[in-house]
Coordinates of C-alpha atoms in Angstrom, one line a residue:
Chain A
X1 CA 88.2 92.0 90.2
X2 CA 91.2 93.5 92.5
X3 CA 92.0 91.8 95.5
X4 CA 91.7 93.8 98.7
X5 CA 94.9 94.6 100.2
X6 CA 94.9 94.4 104.1
X7 CA 97.8 95.7 106.5
X8 CA 98.1 93.0 108.9
X9 CA 101.1 94.1 110.9
X10 CA 102.3 97.8 111.0
X11 CA 105.2 99.1 113.5
X12 CA 107.5 102.0 113.6
X13 CA 110.6 102.9 115.8
X14 CA 110.7 106.8 115.5
X15 CA 112.8 109.2 118.0
X16 CA 109.3 109.9 119.7
X17 CA 109.0 106.3 120.4
X18 CA 110.3 103.0 120.2
X19 CA 106.8 101.3 119.1
X20 CA 103.8 102.5 117.7
X21 CA 101.7 102.8 120.8
X22 CA 104.4 105.1 122.2
X23 CA 104.6 107.1 119.2
X24 CA 101.0 107.2 119.2
X25 CA 100.3 108.7 122.6
X26 CA 102.8 111.3 122.5
X27 CA 101.7 112.9 118.8
X28 CA 98.5 113.2 120.5
X29 CA 99.7 114.7 123.4
X30 CA 101.7 117.0 121.2
X31 CA 105.1 116.2 122.2
X32 CA 108.1 116.6 119.9
X33 CA 111.5 114.3 119.7
X34 CA 113.3 117.3 118.0
X35 CA 116.3 118.5 120.2
X36 CA 119.7 119.8 119.7
X37 CA 121.8 117.5 117.9
X38 CA 125.1 115.8 120.2
X39 CA 125.6 112.7 117.5
X40 CA 128.2 115.3 115.4
X41 CA 129.2 118.9 115.5
X42 CA 126.5 121.3 114.3
X43 CA 128.9 124.6 114.5
X44 CA 129.1 125.0 111.0
X45 CA 125.3 124.6 110.3
X46 CA 122.6 126.6 109.6
X47 CA 120.7 124.4 112.6
X48 CA 121.4 122.6 115.4
X49 CA 118.1 120.5 115.8
X50 CA 117.2 117.1 114.6
X51 CA 114.8 114.2 115.9
X52 CA 117.7 111.6 116.8
X53 CA 116.8 108.4 118.3
X54 CA 118.2 107.9 121.7
X55 CA 121.5 105.6 121.9
X56 CA 121.6 104.6 118.7
X57 CA 124.7 103.1 118.0
X58 CA 127.3 101.9 115.2
X59 CA 127.7 98.3 116.2
X60 CA 131.4 98.2 115.7
X61 CA 132.3 98.6 111.7
X62 CA 128.7 98.3 111.1
X63 CA 126.4 101.1 110.1
X64 CA 123.7 102.7 112.7
X65 CA 121.1 100.9 110.4
X66 CA 121.6 97.7 111.9
X67 CA 120.9 98.7 115.0
X68 CA 117.8 100.8 113.9
X69 CA 116.9 98.0 112.6
X70 CA 116.9 95.6 115.1
X71 CA 114.7 97.6 117.4
X72 CA 112.2 97.3 114.1
X73 CA 112.7 93.7 114.0
X74 CA 111.9 93.3 117.7
X75 CA 108.8 95.3 117.6
X76 CA 107.5 93.1 114.1
X77 CA 105.1 90.6 114.4
X78 CA 105.7 87.2 112.3
X79 CA 106.7 87.2 108.5
X80 CA 105.8 84.5 106.3
X81 CA 108.9 83.4 104.5
X82 CA 107.0 83.6 101.2
X83 CA 106.6 87.5 101.3
X84 CA 107.8 89.6 98.6
X85 CA 110.1 92.3 100.1
X86 CA 110.4 96.2 99.4
X87 CA 112.6 98.1 101.2
X88 CA 112.7 101.7 101.0
X89 CA 115.7 103.9 102.0
X90 CA 117.6 107.3 100.5
X91 CA 120.8 106.9 101.5
X92 CA 121.0 103.5 103.7
X93 CA 124.2 103.5 105.9
X94 CA 125.6 106.4 104.8
X95 CA 127.5 107.0 108.1
X96 CA 129.7 104.2 107.3
X97 CA 130.7 106.7 104.1
X98 CA 131.8 109.2 106.6
X99 CA 133.5 107.0 108.7
X100 CA 135.9 105.6 105.9
X101 CA 136.3 109.5 104.7
X102 CA 137.6 110.0 108.1
X103 CA 139.8 107.1 108.1
X104 CA 137.9 105.0 110.8
X105 CA 137.0 101.1 110.5
X106 CA 133.4 100.9 108.8
X107 CA 132.0 98.5 106.6
X108 CA 131.4 99.6 103.1
X109 CA 128.7 97.0 101.7
X110 CA 126.3 99.1 104.3
X111 CA 126.3 102.1 102.1
X112 CA 124.6 100.4 98.8
X113 CA 120.9 100.4 98.5
X114 CA 121.0 96.7 98.4
X115 CA 122.4 96.1 102.2
X116 CA 118.6 97.0 104.2
X117 CA 117.1 94.3 101.5
X118 CA 119.8 91.6 101.9
X119 CA 119.7 92.2 105.9
X120 CA 116.2 92.2 106.2
X121 CA 115.4 89.3 103.4
X122 CA 118.3 87.2 105.5
X123 CA 117.0 87.7 109.3
X124 CA 113.5 87.1 108.4
X125 CA 114.5 84.4 106.3
X126 CA 112.4 85.4 103.3
X127 CA 112.3 83.1 100.1
X128 CA 113.1 86.1 97.8
X129 CA 115.8 88.7 98.1
X130 CA 114.0 91.9 98.4
X131 CA 114.0 95.0 96.2
X132 CA 115.0 98.4 97.5
X133 CA 113.0 101.8 95.8
X134 CA 114.7 104.5 96.1
X135 CA 113.0 108.0 94.9
X136 CA 113.9 110.4 98.0
X137 CA 111.1 111.3 100.5
X138 CA 108.6 109.3 98.5
X139 CA 110.4 106.1 98.4
X140 CA 108.5 104.7 101.1
X141 CA 105.0 105.4 100.1
X142 CA 106.0 104.2 96.6
X143 CA 107.1 100.6 97.7
X144 CA 103.6 100.8 99.7
X145 CA 102.0 101.6 96.4
X146 CA 104.0 98.6 94.5
X147 CA 103.0 96.5 97.5
X148 CA 99.5 96.9 97.1
X149 CA 99.4 96.7 93.5
X150 CA 101.3 93.7 93.4
X151 CA 98.7 92.2 95.8
X152 CA 95.6 93.6 93.8
X153 CA 96.9 92.4 90.7
X154 CA 97.2 88.6 92.3
X155 CA 101.1 88.8 91.3
X156 CA 101.8 88.2 95.2
X157 CA 99.9 87.4 98.3
X158 CA 102.1 88.9 100.9
X159 CA 104.3 92.1 100.6
X160 CA 106.6 93.4 103.6
X161 CA 107.5 96.8 103.1
X162 CA 110.6 98.2 105.5
X163 CA 111.8 101.4 105.2
X164 CA 114.8 103.7 107.1
X165 CA 116.8 106.3 107.0
X166 CA 119.2 108.0 109.5
X167 CA 120.0 111.6 110.6
X168 CA 123.7 111.5 109.2
X169 CA 126.2 114.8 109.3
X170 CA 126.3 113.8 105.6
X171 CA 122.4 114.5 105.0
X172 CA 122.5 117.2 107.8
X173 CA 125.6 119.0 106.2
X174 CA 123.5 118.9 103.0
X175 CA 120.2 120.2 103.5
X176 CA 121.9 123.0 105.3
X177 CA 123.6 124.2 102.5
X178 CA 120.8 124.0 100.7
X179 CA 119.2 126.4 103.0
X180 CA 116.5 123.9 104.0
X181 CA 117.1 123.6 107.6
X182 CA 115.0 125.4 109.9
X183 CA 117.1 127.2 112.5
X184 CA 113.9 126.6 115.1
X185 CA 112.4 123.2 115.1
X186 CA 110.4 123.1 112.1
X187 CA 106.8 124.5 111.9
X188 CA 104.8 122.9 109.2
X189 CA 102.3 124.9 107.3
X190 CA 102.7 128.0 109.7
X191 CA 103.0 131.6 108.5
X192 CA 106.6 131.8 109.6
X193 CA 107.9 128.7 108.7
X194 CA 111.6 128.2 107.3
X195 CA 112.3 125.2 106.7
X196 CA 112.6 121.4 107.7
X197 CA 114.1 119.4 110.7
X198 CA 115.6 116.0 110.0
X199 CA 114.7 112.9 111.8
X200 CA 115.4 109.3 111.5
X201 CA 113.1 106.0 111.9
X202 CA 112.1 102.8 110.6
X203 CA 108.8 101.7 110.0
X204 CA 107.5 97.7 108.7
X205 CA 104.2 97.1 107.2
X206 CA 102.5 93.7 106.4
X207 CA 100.4 93.9 103.3
X208 CA 98.0 90.8 102.5
X209 CA 95.4 89.7 100.7
X210 CA 92.0 89.7 102.7
X211 CA 91.8 85.6 102.2
X212 CA 95.0 84.8 103.0
X213 CA 95.0 87.2 105.8
X214 CA 91.7 85.8 107.2
X215 CA 93.3 82.1 106.7
X216 CA 96.0 83.1 108.8
X217 CA 93.8 84.4 111.2
X218 CA 95.2 87.8 111.3
X219 CA 93.8 91.4 112.1
X220 CA 93.2 93.9 109.6
X221 CA 94.7 97.5 110.9
X222 CA 93.3 99.1 107.6
X223 CA 93.0 98.6 103.7
X224 CA 95.4 100.3 100.6
X225 CA 92.6 101.4 99.0
X226 CA 94.3 103.3 96.4
X227 CA 98.0 104.6 95.3
X228 CA 99.4 107.0 92.9
X229 CA 103.1 108.1 91.4
X230 CA 103.4 111.0 89.4
X231 CA 106.6 113.7 88.5
X232 CA 106.1 117.2 88.2
X233 CA 108.6 117.1 85.5
X234 CA 109.5 120.7 87.1
X235 CA 112.8 120.7 88.8
X236 CA 115.0 118.5 90.4
X237 CA 115.0 120.3 94.1
X238 CA 112.0 122.3 93.8
X239 CA 108.6 121.4 93.6
X240 CA 105.9 122.7 91.0
X241 CA 104.5 125.6 92.3
X242 CA 100.7 124.7 90.8
X243 CA 101.1 120.8 92.5
X244 CA 100.5 119.5 89.3
X245 CA 102.6 116.5 90.1
X246 CA 101.0 115.8 93.5
X247 CA 97.4 117.0 91.9
X248 CA 97.9 114.2 89.6
X249 CA 99.2 111.3 92.0
X250 CA 96.3 111.5 94.4
X251 CA 93.9 111.6 91.5
X252 CA 95.2 108.3 90.4
X253 CA 94.6 107.2 93.8
X254 CA 91.1 108.2 94.1
X255 CA 90.6 106.7 90.8
X256 CA 91.9 103.3 92.0
X257 CA 89.8 103.9 95.0
X258 CA 86.9 104.5 93.2
X259 CA 86.4 107.5 95.6
X260 CA 85.9 111.3 94.9
X261 CA 87.6 113.8 96.9
X262 CA 84.7 114.6 99.1
X263 CA 85.0 111.3 100.5
X264 CA 88.3 111.7 102.0
X265 CA 88.0 112.3 105.5
X266 CA 91.3 113.7 106.6
X267 CA 95.1 114.1 104.8
X268 CA 98.5 113.2 106.3
X269 CA 100.3 115.7 104.4
X270 CA 104.0 115.7 103.6
X271 CA 104.0 118.8 105.6
X272 CA 107.9 119.5 106.1
X273 CA 107.9 123.0 106.8
X274 CA 109.9 124.1 103.9
X275 CA 108.0 127.3 102.4
X276 CA 107.8 125.8 98.8
X277 CA 106.8 122.1 99.7
X278 CA 104.2 123.4 102.5
X279 CA 102.9 126.3 99.7
X280 CA 102.5 123.4 97.0
X281 CA 100.7 121.2 99.1
X282 CA 98.3 123.8 100.2
X283 CA 97.8 124.6 96.1
X284 CA 97.1 121.0 95.7
X285 CA 94.5 120.6 98.4
X286 CA 92.7 124.0 97.5
X287 CA 92.2 122.2 93.9
X288 CA 91.2 119.3 95.1
X289 CA 88.8 119.9 98.2
X290 CA 87.9 123.7 97.0
X291 CA 86.1 125.4 100.2
X292 CA 85.6 122.2 102.1
X293 CA 87.2 122.0 105.3
X294 CA 88.9 118.5 106.5
X295 CA 91.7 118.0 109.0
X296 CA 95.2 118.3 107.2
X297 CA 97.9 117.6 109.4
X298 CA 101.8 116.7 109.6
X299 CA 104.0 114.6 112.2
X300 CA 107.1 116.1 110.9
X301 CA 107.3 118.6 114.1
X302 CA 106.9 115.8 116.3
X303 CA 109.4 113.0 114.9
X304 CA 111.6 115.7 112.2
X305 CA 111.6 114.6 108.5
X306 CA 112.7 111.2 108.4
X307 CA 113.2 111.1 104.7
X308 CA 112.9 107.7 102.6
X309 CA 111.1 106.4 105.6
X310 CA 108.8 109.1 106.2
X311 CA 105.8 107.9 104.0
X312 CA 106.0 104.2 105.7
X313 CA 106.0 105.9 109.0
X314 CA 103.2 108.3 108.0
X315 CA 100.6 105.4 106.6
X316 CA 101.3 103.3 110.1
X317 CA 100.3 106.4 111.9
X318 CA 97.6 107.2 109.7
X319 CA 96.1 103.7 110.3
X320 CA 96.0 104.2 113.8
X321 CA 94.3 107.3 113.1
X322 CA 91.6 105.8 111.1
X323 CA 90.9 103.0 113.7
X324 CA 91.1 105.6 116.9
X325 CA 88.9 108.3 114.8
X326 CA 91.4 111.0 115.5
X327 CA 94.1 113.1 114.0
X328 CA 96.7 114.1 116.1
X329 CA 98.1 117.6 116.1
X330 CA 100.6 119.7 113.6
X331 CA 103.8 120.0 116.3
X332 CA 105.1 123.8 115.2
X333 CA 102.1 124.8 113.8
X334 CA 100.7 127.9 115.5
X335 CA 99.9 130.8 113.6
X336 CA 98.8 129.2 110.0
X337 CA 98.2 130.8 106.6
X338 CA 94.8 131.9 105.6
X339 CA 94.7 129.0 103.4
X340 CA 95.5 126.4 106.3
X341 CA 92.1 127.5 108.3
X342 CA 89.7 125.1 109.3
X343 CA 92.2 122.3 108.3
X344 CA 95.5 122.7 110.0
X345 CA 95.4 122.7 114.1
X346 CA 97.9 122.6 116.9
X347 CA 95.2 120.2 118.6
X348 CA 94.4 116.7 118.1
X349 CA 91.0 116.7 116.6
X350 CA 88.1 114.2 116.1
X351 CA 87.7 112.7 112.8
X352 CA 84.8 111.0 111.2
X353 CA 84.8 108.9 108.2
X354 CA 86.8 106.1 106.9
X355 CA 89.5 107.1 104.3
X356 CA 92.6 109.1 104.8
X357 CA 94.7 110.6 102.0
X358 CA 98.5 110.0 102.7
X359 CA 100.6 112.0 100.5
X360 CA 104.5 112.4 100.2
X361 CA 106.7 114.3 97.7
X362 CA 110.8 114.6 97.1
X363 CA 113.9 115.5 95.0
X364 CA 113.4 114.9 91.7
X365 CA 110.0 115.8 91.1
X366 CA 108.3 112.3 92.5
X367 CA 105.1 112.8 94.1
X368 CA 103.0 109.7 95.6
X369 CA 99.7 109.4 97.2
X370 CA 98.0 106.5 99.3
X371 CA 94.3 106.3 100.2
X372 CA 93.8 104.2 103.4
X373 CA 90.5 102.8 104.6
X374 CA 89.5 102.1 108.1
X375 CA 89.3 98.5 109.0
X376 CA 85.6 97.3 108.7
X377 CA 86.6 94.8 111.9
X378 CA 87.5 98.1 113.6
Chain B
X1 CA 101.0 93.4 75.3
X2 CA 104.2 95.8 76.2
X3 CA 106.5 96.3 73.3
X4 CA 110.2 97.4 73.1
X5 CA 110.2 100.7 71.0
X6 CA 113.9 102.2 71.5
X7 CA 116.9 101.6 72.3
X8 CA 120.0 103.8 73.4
X9 CA 123.2 103.0 75.4
X10 CA 126.7 104.7 76.1
X11 CA 129.3 102.2 77.3
X12 CA 133.2 102.5 77.0
X13 CA 133.1 101.2 74.0
X14 CA 129.9 102.7 72.1
X15 CA 127.2 105.1 71.9
X16 CA 124.3 104.8 69.9
X17 CA 120.7 104.1 69.1
X18 CA 119.1 100.6 68.1
X19 CA 118.0 102.1 64.4
X20 CA 121.3 103.6 63.9
X21 CA 123.0 100.5 63.2
X22 CA 125.5 101.2 65.9
X23 CA 127.4 98.0 67.1
X24 CA 126.5 97.3 70.7
X25 CA 129.2 96.5 73.0
X26 CA 129.2 96.9 76.8
X27 CA 132.5 95.7 78.5
X28 CA 134.8 97.0 81.0
X29 CA 136.7 100.1 80.0
X30 CA 136.5 103.8 80.4
X31 CA 133.5 106.0 79.7
X32 CA 133.5 108.7 77.3
X33 CA 133.5 111.8 79.0
X34 CA 130.0 113.6 78.8
X35 CA 130.8 117.1 79.3
X36 CA 128.3 118.2 76.5
X37 CA 126.0 116.4 74.6
X38 CA 128.0 116.5 71.2
X39 CA 126.1 113.2 70.2
X40 CA 122.7 114.6 70.2
X41 CA 122.9 117.7 68.0
X42 CA 119.6 116.9 66.7
X43 CA 116.6 115.6 68.4
X44 CA 116.1 115.4 71.9
X45 CA 118.7 117.9 72.9
X46 CA 119.0 120.2 70.2
X47 CA 117.8 123.2 71.8
X48 CA 120.3 125.1 74.7
X49 CA 120.3 122.5 77.4
X50 CA 122.6 124.8 80.2
X51 CA 121.5 122.3 83.0
X52 CA 123.4 119.7 81.5
X53 CA 126.7 121.4 82.4
X54 CA 125.8 121.4 85.9
X55 CA 125.1 118.1 86.6
X56 CA 126.9 115.1 88.0
X57 CA 128.7 112.7 85.8
X58 CA 126.2 109.9 86.9
X59 CA 123.5 111.8 86.0
X60 CA 124.6 113.1 82.6
X61 CA 125.3 109.4 81.7
X62 CA 121.7 108.5 82.4
X63 CA 120.1 111.4 80.7
X64 CA 122.1 111.0 77.7
X65 CA 121.4 107.1 77.6
X66 CA 117.6 107.9 78.0
X67 CA 117.5 110.4 75.7
X68 CA 119.1 108.6 73.0
X69 CA 116.3 105.6 73.9
X70 CA 113.6 108.3 73.5
X71 CA 115.2 109.7 70.1
X72 CA 115.6 105.7 69.1
X73 CA 111.2 105.4 69.6
X74 CA 111.0 108.6 67.5
X75 CA 109.9 110.5 70.5
X76 CA 111.9 114.1 69.8
X77 CA 111.1 116.9 72.1
X78 CA 108.9 116.8 75.2
X79 CA 106.9 113.9 75.4
X80 CA 103.6 114.4 74.4
X81 CA 102.1 110.6 76.2
X82 CA 101.4 111.7 79.6
X83 CA 102.3 109.5 82.3
X84 CA 105.6 108.0 80.8
X85 CA 107.7 106.6 83.6
X86 CA 111.2 105.9 84.2
X87 CA 113.0 103.3 86.4
X88 CA 116.5 102.5 86.6
X89 CA 118.5 99.7 88.0
X90 CA 122.0 100.7 89.7
X91 CA 124.4 99.5 92.0
X92 CA 126.9 102.0 92.8
X93 CA 124.1 105.0 92.1
X94 CA 126.0 108.3 92.8
X95 CA 128.3 106.9 95.3
X96 CA 131.0 109.2 93.0
X97 CA 128.7 112.2 93.6
X98 CA 128.6 111.1 97.4
X99 CA 132.6 111.0 97.9
X100 CA 133.1 114.1 96.2
X101 CA 130.2 116.0 98.1
X102 CA 131.6 114.8 101.7
X103 CA 134.7 116.3 100.8
X104 CA 133.4 119.6 100.5
X105 CA 131.6 119.0 104.1
X106 CA 135.1 117.6 106.2
X107 CA 137.0 121.3 106.0
X108 CA 135.6 124.2 108.2
X109 CA 133.1 121.8 109.9
X110 CA 130.8 121.4 106.9
X111 CA 131.0 125.5 106.3
X112 CA 131.5 125.1 102.9
X113 CA 129.8 121.9 102.0
X114 CA 128.2 122.2 98.4
X115 CA 124.8 122.5 97.6
X116 CA 125.5 122.1 94.1
X117 CA 126.7 118.6 94.8
X118 CA 124.5 117.3 97.4
X119 CA 121.4 118.3 95.1
X120 CA 122.8 115.0 93.4
X121 CA 123.6 112.9 96.2
X122 CA 120.5 110.6 95.3
X123 CA 120.5 108.1 92.6
X124 CA 116.9 109.2 91.6
X125 CA 118.0 113.0 91.1
X126 CA 118.6 112.5 87.5
X127 CA 115.3 111.1 86.7
X128 CA 114.2 114.4 88.3
X129 CA 116.4 115.6 85.2
X130 CA 115.4 113.3 82.7
X131 CA 111.5 114.2 83.6
X132 CA 111.8 117.9 83.5
X133 CA 113.7 117.8 80.2
X134 CA 111.6 115.0 78.3
X135 CA 108.4 115.7 80.4
X136 CA 108.1 112.6 82.0
X137 CA 105.2 112.9 84.1
X138 CA 104.7 109.4 85.3
X139 CA 106.2 107.0 88.5
X140 CA 110.2 107.8 88.6
X141 CA 112.3 105.4 90.8
X142 CA 115.4 103.3 91.2
X143 CA 115.4 100.0 92.0
X144 CA 118.3 98.0 93.7
X145 CA 119.8 95.1 91.9
X146 CA 117.6 91.7 92.7
X147 CA 121.1 89.2 93.5
X148 CA 123.1 89.4 90.6
X149 CA 120.4 90.3 88.3
X150 CA 120.2 94.0 86.6
X151 CA 116.7 93.3 85.3
X152 CA 114.8 94.7 88.0
X153 CA 114.2 98.1 86.5
X154 CA 112.6 96.1 83.4
X155 CA 110.6 93.8 85.7
X156 CA 109.1 97.2 87.7
X157 CA 108.1 98.4 84.7
X158 CA 106.4 95.6 83.1
X159 CA 104.8 94.9 86.6
X160 CA 103.4 98.6 86.8
X161 CA 102.2 97.9 82.8
X162 CA 100.3 94.7 84.0
X163 CA 99.1 96.1 88.0
X164 CA 98.7 99.7 86.8
X165 CA 97.6 102.0 84.1
X166 CA 101.2 102.5 82.9
X167 CA 101.3 102.9 79.1
X168 CA 104.8 103.6 78.5
X169 CA 108.1 103.8 80.4
X170 CA 111.8 103.9 80.2
X171 CA 113.6 101.0 81.7
X172 CA 117.4 100.9 82.1
X173 CA 120.7 100.3 84.1
X174 CA 122.7 103.3 84.9
X175 CA 126.5 102.7 86.8
X176 CA 129.4 104.5 86.7
X177 CA 131.7 101.2 88.1
X178 CA 133.6 101.4 91.3
X179 CA 135.1 104.9 92.4
X180 CA 138.9 104.8 92.7
X181 CA 139.8 103.0 96.0
X182 CA 136.8 102.5 97.5
X183 CA 136.9 99.4 99.4
X184 CA 134.3 97.5 97.9
X185 CA 134.3 96.5 94.2
X186 CA 131.5 94.6 93.0
X187 CA 132.7 94.4 89.6
X188 CA 130.2 96.5 87.7
X189 CA 130.8 97.2 83.9
X190 CA 130.0 101.2 83.9
X191 CA 127.6 102.7 81.3
X192 CA 124.1 103.2 81.0
X193 CA 121.3 101.6 78.5
X194 CA 117.7 102.1 78.4
X195 CA 114.6 100.6 76.7
X196 CA 111.4 102.1 75.8
X197 CA 108.5 99.8 76.5
X198 CA 105.0 100.9 75.2
X199 CA 101.9 99.0 75.6
X200 CA 100.1 100.8 72.5
X201 CA 103.3 101.7 70.0
X202 CA 103.0 103.9 67.1
X203 CA 101.6 102.2 64.4
X204 CA 104.4 104.2 61.8
X205 CA 106.7 102.8 64.2
X206 CA 108.2 98.7 64.2
X207 CA 108.7 97.8 67.9
X208 CA 112.2 95.7 68.3
X209 CA 109.9 92.7 69.7
X210 CA 107.6 91.8 72.6
X211 CA 108.3 91.6 76.5
X212 CA 106.5 89.4 79.3
X213 CA 106.9 88.7 82.5
X214 CA 105.9 85.6 84.1
X215 CA 104.7 84.9 88.0
X216 CA 108.6 83.4 88.3
X217 CA 109.9 87.2 87.5
X218 CA 111.4 85.7 84.4
X219 CA 111.5 88.1 81.6
X220 CA 111.1 87.1 78.2
X221 CA 111.6 88.9 74.6
X222 CA 109.8 87.5 71.4
X223 CA 109.0 84.5 73.6
X224 CA 113.3 83.9 74.9
X225 CA 114.1 83.9 78.1
X226 CA 116.5 87.0 78.9
X227 CA 118.8 87.3 82.2
X228 CA 120.5 90.5 81.8
X229 CA 120.0 93.9 80.6
X230 CA 122.8 93.7 78.1
X231 CA 121.4 90.5 76.7
X232 CA 118.3 92.4 76.0
X233 CA 120.0 95.1 74.1
X234 CA 121.5 92.9 71.9
X235 CA 118.5 90.9 71.3
X236 CA 116.9 94.1 70.2
X237 CA 119.8 95.1 68.1
X238 CA 120.3 92.1 65.8
X239 CA 116.6 92.6 64.7
X240 CA 116.2 96.3 64.1
X241 CA 112.7 96.8 62.9
X242 CA 112.4 97.3 59.0
X243 CA 116.1 96.1 57.8
X244 CA 114.7 92.2 57.4
X245 CA 117.5 91.2 59.8

């Protein structure tokens, strides 16, 4: 029998809050951290907006990723040294590549995806070095899925998942060149949506067997009940319009959780605000849920699209949603398409039920789905 | 139990498939230019593949080596097996492309930043190319090295097979080596190598051997502990199925 996967500690650092409580409150109030970018010149780009963390700095030659992880460490509870570590990032300390190219002193080793795992493992004095998962914007959801799978199969008692990504000129210019940036703050699922807005952030989740957590007197913030990962096999940068990959991932997650779609109480969607992503998701949700109306929300209008960290941050928020019985508003959403009626809202909503579906999709056609269950103690 | 059913590689010294008796060597040196897939005029690349010429060098290397391994496993054309995955270990990833891309950002405040190059500035992008070309609809992601071991992709696949419903996957390594003048040279051998791992291989195809992952994360091929991906490929080509060697 598979071991139950508890989340015993979860926190985040985003532009909307230096910790989970602050983020949660401001999400409920409908605040947004999206603002004009001052970190670099946006003169040549199609947008001037991003959700950047205030005063995030490069410390000498080190990438700003160190400052961000330092803020995350301050919010994290104790981590057992035998924890397996999965990190998730798309571009790690890519700000240092910019600095090197501009002839400034910068530590080049921060650019490697191993940098994050090495730093966290060293800082927390973990027995094992970590492994970074890189799968575009589904990176951290896959890291959570892998951690949960290890615990459920009895291959580990405890897994730490840490995810992080930065807003840099490198990624900003790239999404601008692709025509994917919204000239205005992003509007997930809105009829007039025209692209995404980048954000930065980090999150950590400590997963543990229920037995080990009880033995250590740790609280249960919620359970990771199901997970699935699948590829569209369609295109590198565009999602399959029929949502086949996302559907396959969600069906795997539901099967593992022994649930039918009717049991899902709400959906934390990827909801980037691009025309094609949101359309693909709505198509997939229509196929999954039929005419059923259930809350579907995106937090990217509030904290921006945090790329490789998005899935992890959304799990942290999703657990809070389950424990509070509330779904945060979709900031930026105003005039929805027909298919959003009765689902997406610009207001916080009451959520009844015990299961939340969280989904992410990314470049390379990858999709990940997680089913989170409300803590029975909550 | 998972088995290795296909082997393919591209190195500075050779490119090949296990069952074609190509001698395997993967040492430092200059990789062959893969401007088009001439070595795959039959099998998986037989049909027109216009996207290939648009890919960055890292993706061409990875997709080509993955194609060789699939071909060696007899999986020509789009994979009929549902949910086949692909996991890769890399150190430098797409750093060459990152540097090329950022050169297009610097002038004119990014007004001429290249969308074509940016599309390949994630190390997992070539997995998407491989997925759409070969019909790989299972999990696909890139993993970092664990310490000095390049076996993390193989470990990840074996874990996914043990913990999940994954039935078949490609596991591999892919690196172009250190970009010229880059300040950190980790001394990675350039090249790509993939193995096809299947839980239930086609009965008509004799596998190279079995794989096992123990709780200490050690990988065993036919009961013998292996320490690197190259060691695994060498062990496979030493005992090509059906040759009696």
